[in-house]
PDB file of C-alpha atoms in Angstrom:
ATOM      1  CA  UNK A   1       0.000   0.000   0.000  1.00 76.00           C
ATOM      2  CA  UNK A   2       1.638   3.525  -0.734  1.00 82.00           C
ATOM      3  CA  UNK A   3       1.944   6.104   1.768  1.00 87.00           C
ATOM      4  CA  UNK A   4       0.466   8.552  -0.009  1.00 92.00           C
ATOM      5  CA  UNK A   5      -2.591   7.979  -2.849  1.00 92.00           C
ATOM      6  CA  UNK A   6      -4.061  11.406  -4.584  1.00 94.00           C
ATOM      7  CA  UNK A   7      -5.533  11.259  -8.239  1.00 85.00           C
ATOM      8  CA  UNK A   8      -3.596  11.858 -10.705  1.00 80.00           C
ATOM      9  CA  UNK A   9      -5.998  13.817 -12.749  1.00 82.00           C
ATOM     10  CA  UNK A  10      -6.105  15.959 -15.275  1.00 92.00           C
ATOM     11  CA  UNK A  11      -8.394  18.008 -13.375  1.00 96.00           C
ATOM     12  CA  UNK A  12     -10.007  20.694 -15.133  1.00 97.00           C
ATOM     13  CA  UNK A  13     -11.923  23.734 -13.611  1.00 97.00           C
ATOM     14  CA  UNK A  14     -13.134  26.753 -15.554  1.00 98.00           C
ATOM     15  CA  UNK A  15     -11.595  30.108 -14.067  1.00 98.00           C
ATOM     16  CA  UNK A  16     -13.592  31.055 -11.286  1.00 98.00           C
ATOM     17  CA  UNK A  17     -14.447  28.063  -9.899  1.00 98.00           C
ATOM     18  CA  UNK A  18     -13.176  26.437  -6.665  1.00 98.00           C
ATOM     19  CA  UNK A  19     -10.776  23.499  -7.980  1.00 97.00           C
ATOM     20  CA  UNK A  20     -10.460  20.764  -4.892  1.00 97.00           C
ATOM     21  CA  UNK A  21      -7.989  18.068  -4.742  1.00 97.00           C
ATOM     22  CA  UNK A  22      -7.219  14.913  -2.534  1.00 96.00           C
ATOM     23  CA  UNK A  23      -5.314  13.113  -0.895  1.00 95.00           C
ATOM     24  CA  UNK A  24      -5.286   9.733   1.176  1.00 95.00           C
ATOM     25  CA  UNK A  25      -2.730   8.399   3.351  1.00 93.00           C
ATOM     26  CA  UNK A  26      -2.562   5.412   5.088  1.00 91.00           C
ATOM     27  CA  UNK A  27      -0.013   5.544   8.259  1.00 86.00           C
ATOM     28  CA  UNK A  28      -1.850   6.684  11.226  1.00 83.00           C
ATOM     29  CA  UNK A  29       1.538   7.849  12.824  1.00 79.00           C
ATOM     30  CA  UNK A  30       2.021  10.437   9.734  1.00 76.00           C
ATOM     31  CA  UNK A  31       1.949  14.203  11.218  1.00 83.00           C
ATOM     32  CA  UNK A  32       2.288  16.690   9.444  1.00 92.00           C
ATOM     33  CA  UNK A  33       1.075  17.398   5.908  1.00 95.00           C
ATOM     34  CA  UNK A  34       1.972  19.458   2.814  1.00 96.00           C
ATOM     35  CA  UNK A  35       0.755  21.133  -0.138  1.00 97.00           C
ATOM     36  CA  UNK A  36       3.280  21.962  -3.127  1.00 97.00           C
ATOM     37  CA  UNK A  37       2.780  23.281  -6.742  1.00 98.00           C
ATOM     38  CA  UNK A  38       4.681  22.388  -9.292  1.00 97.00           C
ATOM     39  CA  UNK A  39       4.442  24.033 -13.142  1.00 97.00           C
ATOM     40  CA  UNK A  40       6.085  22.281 -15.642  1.00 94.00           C
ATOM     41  CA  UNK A  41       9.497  22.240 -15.950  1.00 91.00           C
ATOM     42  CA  UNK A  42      10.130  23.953 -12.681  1.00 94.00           C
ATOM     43  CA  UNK A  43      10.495  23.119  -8.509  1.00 96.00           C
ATOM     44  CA  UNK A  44       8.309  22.238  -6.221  1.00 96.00           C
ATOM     45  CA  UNK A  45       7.027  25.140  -4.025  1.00 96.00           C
ATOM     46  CA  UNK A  46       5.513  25.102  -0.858  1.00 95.00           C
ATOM     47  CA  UNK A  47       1.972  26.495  -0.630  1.00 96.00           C
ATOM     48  CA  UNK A  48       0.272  25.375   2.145  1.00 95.00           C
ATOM     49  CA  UNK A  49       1.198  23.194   5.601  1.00 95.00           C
ATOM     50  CA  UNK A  50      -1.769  21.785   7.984  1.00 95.00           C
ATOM     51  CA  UNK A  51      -1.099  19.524  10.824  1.00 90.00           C
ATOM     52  CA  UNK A  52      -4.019  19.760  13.400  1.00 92.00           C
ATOM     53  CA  UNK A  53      -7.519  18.764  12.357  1.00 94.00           C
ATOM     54  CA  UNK A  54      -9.772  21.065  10.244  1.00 96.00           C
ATOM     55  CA  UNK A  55      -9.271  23.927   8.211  1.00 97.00           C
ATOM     56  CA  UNK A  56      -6.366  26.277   7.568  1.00 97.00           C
ATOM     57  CA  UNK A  57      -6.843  29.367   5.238  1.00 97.00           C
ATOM     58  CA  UNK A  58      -4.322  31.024   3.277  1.00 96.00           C
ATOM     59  CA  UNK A  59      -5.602  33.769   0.769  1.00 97.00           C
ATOM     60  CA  UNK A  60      -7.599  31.403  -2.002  1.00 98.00           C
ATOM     61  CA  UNK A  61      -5.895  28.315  -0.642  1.00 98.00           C
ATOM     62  CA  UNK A  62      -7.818  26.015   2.060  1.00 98.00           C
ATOM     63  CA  UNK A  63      -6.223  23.646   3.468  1.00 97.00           C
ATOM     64  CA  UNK A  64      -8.357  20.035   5.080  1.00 97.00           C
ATOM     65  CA  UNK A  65      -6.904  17.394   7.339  1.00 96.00           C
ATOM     66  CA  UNK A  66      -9.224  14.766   8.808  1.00 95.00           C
ATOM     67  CA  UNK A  67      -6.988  12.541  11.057  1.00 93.00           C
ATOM     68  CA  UNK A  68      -9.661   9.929  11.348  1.00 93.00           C
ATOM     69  CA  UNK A  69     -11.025   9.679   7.667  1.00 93.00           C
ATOM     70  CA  UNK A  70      -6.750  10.203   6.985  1.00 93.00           C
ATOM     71  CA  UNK A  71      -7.675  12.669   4.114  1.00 94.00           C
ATOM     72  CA  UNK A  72      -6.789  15.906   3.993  1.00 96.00           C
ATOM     73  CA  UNK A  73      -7.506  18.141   1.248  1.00 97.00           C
ATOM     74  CA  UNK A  74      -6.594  21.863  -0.878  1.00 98.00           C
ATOM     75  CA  UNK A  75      -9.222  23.860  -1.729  1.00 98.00           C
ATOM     76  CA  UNK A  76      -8.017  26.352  -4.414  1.00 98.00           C
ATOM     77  CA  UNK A  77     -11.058  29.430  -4.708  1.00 98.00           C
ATOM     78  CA  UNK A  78     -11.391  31.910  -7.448  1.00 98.00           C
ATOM     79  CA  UNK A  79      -9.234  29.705  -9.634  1.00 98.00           C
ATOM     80  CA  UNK A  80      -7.201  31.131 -11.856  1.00 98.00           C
ATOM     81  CA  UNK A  81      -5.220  29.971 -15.518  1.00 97.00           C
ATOM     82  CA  UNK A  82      -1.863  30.754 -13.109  1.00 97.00           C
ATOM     83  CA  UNK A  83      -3.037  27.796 -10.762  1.00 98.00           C
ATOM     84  CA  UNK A  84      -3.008  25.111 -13.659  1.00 97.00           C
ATOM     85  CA  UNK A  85       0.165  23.223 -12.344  1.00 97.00           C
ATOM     86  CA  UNK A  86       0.938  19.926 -10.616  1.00 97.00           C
ATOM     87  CA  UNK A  87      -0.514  20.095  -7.148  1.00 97.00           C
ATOM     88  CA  UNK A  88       1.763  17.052  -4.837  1.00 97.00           C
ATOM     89  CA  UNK A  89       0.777  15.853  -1.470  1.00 96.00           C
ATOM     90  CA  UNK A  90       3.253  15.201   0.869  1.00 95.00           C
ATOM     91  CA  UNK A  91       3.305  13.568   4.576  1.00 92.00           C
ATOM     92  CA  UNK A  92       5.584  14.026   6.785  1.00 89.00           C
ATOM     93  CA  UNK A  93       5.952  11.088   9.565  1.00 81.00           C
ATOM     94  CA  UNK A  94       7.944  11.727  12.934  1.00 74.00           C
ATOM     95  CA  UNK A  95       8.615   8.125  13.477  1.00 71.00           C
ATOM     96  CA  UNK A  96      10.679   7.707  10.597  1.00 70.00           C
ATOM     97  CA  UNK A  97      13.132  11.238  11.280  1.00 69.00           C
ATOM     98  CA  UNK A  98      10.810  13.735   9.597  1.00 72.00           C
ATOM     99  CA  UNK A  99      11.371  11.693   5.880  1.00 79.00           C
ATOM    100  CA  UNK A 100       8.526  13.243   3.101  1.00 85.00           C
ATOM    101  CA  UNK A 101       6.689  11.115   1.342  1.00 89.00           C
ATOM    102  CA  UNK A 102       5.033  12.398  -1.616  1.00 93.00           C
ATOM    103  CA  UNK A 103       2.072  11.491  -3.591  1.00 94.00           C
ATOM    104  CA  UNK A 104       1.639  11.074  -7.510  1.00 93.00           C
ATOM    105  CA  UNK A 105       0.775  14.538  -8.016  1.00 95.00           C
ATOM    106  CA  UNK A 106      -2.940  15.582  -9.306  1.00 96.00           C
ATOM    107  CA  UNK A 107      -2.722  18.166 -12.962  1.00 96.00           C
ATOM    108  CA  UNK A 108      -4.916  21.019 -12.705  1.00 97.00           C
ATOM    109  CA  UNK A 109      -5.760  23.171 -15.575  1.00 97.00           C
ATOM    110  CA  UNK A 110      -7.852  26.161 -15.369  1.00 98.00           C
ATOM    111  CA  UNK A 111      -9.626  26.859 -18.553  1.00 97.00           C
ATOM    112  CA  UNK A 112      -9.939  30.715 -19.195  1.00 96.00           C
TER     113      UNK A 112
ATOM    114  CA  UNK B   1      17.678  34.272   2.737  1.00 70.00           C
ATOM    115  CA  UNK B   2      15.168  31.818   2.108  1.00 72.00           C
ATOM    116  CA  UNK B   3      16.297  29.675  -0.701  1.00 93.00           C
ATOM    117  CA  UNK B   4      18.301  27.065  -1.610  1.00 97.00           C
ATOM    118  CA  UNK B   5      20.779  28.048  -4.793  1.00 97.00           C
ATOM    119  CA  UNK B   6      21.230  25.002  -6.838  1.00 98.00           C
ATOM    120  CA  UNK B   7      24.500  25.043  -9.888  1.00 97.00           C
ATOM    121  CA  UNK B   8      24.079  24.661 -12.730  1.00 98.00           C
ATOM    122  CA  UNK B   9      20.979  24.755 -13.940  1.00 97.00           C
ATOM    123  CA  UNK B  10      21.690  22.817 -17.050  1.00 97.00           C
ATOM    124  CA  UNK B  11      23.878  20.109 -17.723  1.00 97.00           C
ATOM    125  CA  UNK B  12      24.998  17.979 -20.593  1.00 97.00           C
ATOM    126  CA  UNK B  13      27.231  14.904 -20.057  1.00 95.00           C
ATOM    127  CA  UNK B  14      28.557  12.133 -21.732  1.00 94.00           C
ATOM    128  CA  UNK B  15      28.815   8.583 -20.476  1.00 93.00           C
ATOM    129  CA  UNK B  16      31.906   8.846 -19.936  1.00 92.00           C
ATOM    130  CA  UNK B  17      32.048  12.660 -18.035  1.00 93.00           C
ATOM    131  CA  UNK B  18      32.584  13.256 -14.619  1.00 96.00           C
ATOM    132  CA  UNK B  19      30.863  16.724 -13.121  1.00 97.00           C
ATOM    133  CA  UNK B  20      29.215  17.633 -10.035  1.00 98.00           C
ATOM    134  CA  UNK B  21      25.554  19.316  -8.613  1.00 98.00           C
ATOM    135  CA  UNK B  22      26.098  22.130  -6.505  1.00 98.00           C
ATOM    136  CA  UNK B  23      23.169  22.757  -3.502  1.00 98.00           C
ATOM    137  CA  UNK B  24      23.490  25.612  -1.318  1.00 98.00           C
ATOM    138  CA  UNK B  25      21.210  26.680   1.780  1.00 97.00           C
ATOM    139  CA  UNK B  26      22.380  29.841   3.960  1.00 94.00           C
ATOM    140  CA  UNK B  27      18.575  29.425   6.549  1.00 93.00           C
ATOM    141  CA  UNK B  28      20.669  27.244   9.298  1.00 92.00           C
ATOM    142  CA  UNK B  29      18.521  24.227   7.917  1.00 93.00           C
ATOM    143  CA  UNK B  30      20.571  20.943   9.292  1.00 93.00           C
ATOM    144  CA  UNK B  31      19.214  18.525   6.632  1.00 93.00           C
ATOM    145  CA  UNK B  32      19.652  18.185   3.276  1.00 95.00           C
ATOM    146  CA  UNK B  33      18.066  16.398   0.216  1.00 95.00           C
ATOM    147  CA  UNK B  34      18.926  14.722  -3.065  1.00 97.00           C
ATOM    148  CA  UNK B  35      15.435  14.151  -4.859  1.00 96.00           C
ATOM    149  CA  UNK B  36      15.664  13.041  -8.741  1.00 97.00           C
ATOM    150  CA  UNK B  37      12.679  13.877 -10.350  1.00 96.00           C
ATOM    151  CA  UNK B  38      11.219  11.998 -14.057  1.00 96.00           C
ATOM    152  CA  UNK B  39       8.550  13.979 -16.359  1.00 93.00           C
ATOM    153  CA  UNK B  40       5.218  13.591 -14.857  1.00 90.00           C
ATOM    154  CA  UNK B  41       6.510  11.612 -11.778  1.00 93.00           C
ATOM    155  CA  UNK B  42       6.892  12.952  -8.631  1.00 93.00           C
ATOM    156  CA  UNK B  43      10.173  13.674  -7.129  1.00 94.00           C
ATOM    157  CA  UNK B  44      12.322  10.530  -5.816  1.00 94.00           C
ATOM    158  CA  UNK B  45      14.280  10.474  -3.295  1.00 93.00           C
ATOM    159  CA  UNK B  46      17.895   9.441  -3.343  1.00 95.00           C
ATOM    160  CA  UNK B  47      19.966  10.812  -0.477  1.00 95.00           C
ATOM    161  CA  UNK B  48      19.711  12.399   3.029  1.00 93.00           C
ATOM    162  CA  UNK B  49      22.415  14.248   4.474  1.00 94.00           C
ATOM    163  CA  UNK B  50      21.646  15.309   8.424  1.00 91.00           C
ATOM    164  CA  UNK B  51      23.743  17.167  10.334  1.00 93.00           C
ATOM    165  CA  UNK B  52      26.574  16.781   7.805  1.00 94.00           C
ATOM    166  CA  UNK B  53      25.886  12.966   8.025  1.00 94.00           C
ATOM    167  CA  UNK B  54      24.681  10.249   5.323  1.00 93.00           C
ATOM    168  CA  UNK B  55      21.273   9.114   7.286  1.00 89.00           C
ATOM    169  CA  UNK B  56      19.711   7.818   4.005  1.00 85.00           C
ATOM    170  CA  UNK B  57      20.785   6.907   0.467  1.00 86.00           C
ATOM    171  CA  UNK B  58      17.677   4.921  -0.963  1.00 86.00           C
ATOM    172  CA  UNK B  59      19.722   2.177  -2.955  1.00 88.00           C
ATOM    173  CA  UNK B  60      20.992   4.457  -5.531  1.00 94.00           C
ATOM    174  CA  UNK B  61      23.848   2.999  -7.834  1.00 95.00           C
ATOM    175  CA  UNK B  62      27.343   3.996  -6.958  1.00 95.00           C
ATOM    176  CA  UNK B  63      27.791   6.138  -9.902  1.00 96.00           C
ATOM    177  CA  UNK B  64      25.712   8.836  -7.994  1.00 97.00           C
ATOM    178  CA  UNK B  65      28.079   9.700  -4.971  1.00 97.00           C
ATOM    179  CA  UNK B  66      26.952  12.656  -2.386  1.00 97.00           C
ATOM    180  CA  UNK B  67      28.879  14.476  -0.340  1.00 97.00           C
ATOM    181  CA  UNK B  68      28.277  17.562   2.249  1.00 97.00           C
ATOM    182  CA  UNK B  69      31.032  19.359   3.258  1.00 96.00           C
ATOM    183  CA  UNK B  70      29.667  21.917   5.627  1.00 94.00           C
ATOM    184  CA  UNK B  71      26.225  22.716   7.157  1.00 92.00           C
ATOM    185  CA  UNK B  72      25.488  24.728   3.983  1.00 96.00           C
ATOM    186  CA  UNK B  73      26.641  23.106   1.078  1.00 97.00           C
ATOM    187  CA  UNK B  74      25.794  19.919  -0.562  1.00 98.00           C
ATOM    188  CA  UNK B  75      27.179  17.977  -3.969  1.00 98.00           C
ATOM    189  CA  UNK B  76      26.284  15.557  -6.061  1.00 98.00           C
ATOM    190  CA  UNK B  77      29.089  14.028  -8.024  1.00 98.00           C
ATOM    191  CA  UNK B  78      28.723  12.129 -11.268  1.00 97.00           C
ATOM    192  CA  UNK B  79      30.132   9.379 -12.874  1.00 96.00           C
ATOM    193  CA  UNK B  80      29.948   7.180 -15.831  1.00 95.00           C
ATOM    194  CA  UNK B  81      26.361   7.861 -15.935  1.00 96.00           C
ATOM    195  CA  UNK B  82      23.717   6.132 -18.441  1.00 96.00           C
ATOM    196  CA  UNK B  83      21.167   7.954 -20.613  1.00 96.00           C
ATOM    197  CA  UNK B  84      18.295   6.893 -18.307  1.00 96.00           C
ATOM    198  CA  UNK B  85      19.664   9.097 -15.221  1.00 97.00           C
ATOM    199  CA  UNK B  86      18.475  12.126 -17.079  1.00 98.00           C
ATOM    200  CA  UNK B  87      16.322  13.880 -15.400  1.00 97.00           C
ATOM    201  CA  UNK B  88      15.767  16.928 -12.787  1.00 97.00           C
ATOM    202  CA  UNK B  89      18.027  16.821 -10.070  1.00 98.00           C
ATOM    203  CA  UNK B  90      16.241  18.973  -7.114  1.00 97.00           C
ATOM    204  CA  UNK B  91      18.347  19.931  -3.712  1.00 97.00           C
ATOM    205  CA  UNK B  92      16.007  20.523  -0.640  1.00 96.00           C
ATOM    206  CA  UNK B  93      16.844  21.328   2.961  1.00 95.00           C
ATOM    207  CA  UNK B  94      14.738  21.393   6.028  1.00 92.00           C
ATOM    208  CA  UNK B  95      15.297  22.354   9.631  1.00 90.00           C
ATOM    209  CA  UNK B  96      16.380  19.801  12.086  1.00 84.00           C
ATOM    210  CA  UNK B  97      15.773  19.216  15.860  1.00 78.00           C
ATOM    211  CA  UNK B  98      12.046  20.437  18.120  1.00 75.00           C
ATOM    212  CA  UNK B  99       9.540  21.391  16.106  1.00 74.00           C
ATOM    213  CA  UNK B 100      11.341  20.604  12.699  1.00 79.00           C
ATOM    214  CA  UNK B 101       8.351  17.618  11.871  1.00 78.00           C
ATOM    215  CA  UNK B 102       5.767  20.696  11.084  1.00 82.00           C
ATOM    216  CA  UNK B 103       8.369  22.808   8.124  1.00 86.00           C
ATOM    217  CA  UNK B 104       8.292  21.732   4.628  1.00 90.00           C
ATOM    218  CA  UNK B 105      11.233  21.234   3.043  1.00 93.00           C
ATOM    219  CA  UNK B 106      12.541  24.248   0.465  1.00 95.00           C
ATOM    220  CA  UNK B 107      13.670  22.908  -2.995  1.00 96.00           C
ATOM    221  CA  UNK B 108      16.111  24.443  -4.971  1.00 97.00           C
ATOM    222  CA  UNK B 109      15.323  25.225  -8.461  1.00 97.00           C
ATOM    223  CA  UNK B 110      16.795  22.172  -9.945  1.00 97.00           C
ATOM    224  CA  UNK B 111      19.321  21.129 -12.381  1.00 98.00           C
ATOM    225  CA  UNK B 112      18.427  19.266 -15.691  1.00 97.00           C
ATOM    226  CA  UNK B 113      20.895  16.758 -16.561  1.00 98.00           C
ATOM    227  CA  UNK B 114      20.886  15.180 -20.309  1.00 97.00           C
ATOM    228  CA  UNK B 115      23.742  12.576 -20.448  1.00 97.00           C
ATOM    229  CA  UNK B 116      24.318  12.081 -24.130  1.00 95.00           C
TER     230      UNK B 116
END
């Protein structure tokens, strides 16, 4: 079983819209989770970081974690054609020094 | 300063070439990343450097050989490498020690390697 499971899309929102994407995981001892966005071609970069249960807001970006369910979620509002990128989920688990583990990655394209 | 300066940023080798991947990280961060990163995959990971010492290399062949010299630098030196290690080679550091299990990491901006 991997660590980390999200869809791997495409994903495709028209601008406006509220794009959401997903992500399993299946180690109860993970801790900490991360968002990153990555266009093609280019790094990863770190968008948004949730480790307690519920929501954490960030401009347009929501961030979900449901520590029971093991799901948490990024909720991208008011998408824009700038957001179309490669959205990965990483977890972060203590018991194994802090190592990442990252999911497939989910493609998002906002259509203008 | 909140990045991590990776050199080059392009590289073409031959088989038979020997150059090095350049990291650098001046935010006091006391771990350190080698990720290798295939089109449309995510990124892999292939060595972990913390506190200046090996903790992880995930079974990655010997032509690939790390090294950290200080708490702010980090290499990559290549050897006799195939045309299948092409790829993006992304340097990332992260803090160590309490409360270090709720930062991301910070990538560097990556180098693409072609080996010809």
């Amino acid at each position: 079983q991997k660590e980390v499971e999200q869809n791997s899309g495409p994903l495709s929102v028209p601008e406006g819209a509220i794009a959401s994407l997903n992500c399993t995981y299946s180690d109860r001892g993970s801790q900490s989770f991360f968002w990153y966005r990555q266009y093609s071609g280019k790094s990863p970069e770190l968008i948004m970081s949730i480790y307690s249960n519920g929501d954490k807001e960030d401009g347009r970006f929501t961030a979900q974690l449901n520590k029971a369910s093991q799901y948490v979620s990024l909720l991208i509002r008011d998408s824009q054609p700038s957001d179309s990128a490669t959205y990965l989920c990483a977890v972060k688990k203590w018991a194994t020094g802090n190592q990442f583990y990252f999911g497939t990655g989910t493609s998002l394209t906002v259509i203008p | 300063d909140t990045e991590v300066t990776q050199t080059p940023k392009h590289l073409v080798m031959g088989m038979t070439n020997k150059k090095s991947l350049k990291c650098e990280q001046h935010m006091g961060h006391r771990a350190m990343y080698w990720y290798k990163q295939k089109a449309k995959k995510p990124p892999e990971l292939m060595f972990v450097y913390s506190y200046e010492k090996l903790s992880i290399n995930e079974s990655v062949p010997s032509r690939f050989s790390p090294e950290c010299p200080n708490s702010s630098l980090l290499n990559l030196h290549l050897h006799a490498l195939q045309p299948e290690d092409s790829a993006l080679y992304l340097c990332a550091s992260s803090p160590r020690g309490e409360g270090a299990q709720n930062y991301g990491y910070t990538f560097g901006s990556g180098t693409r390697l072609t080996v010809v």
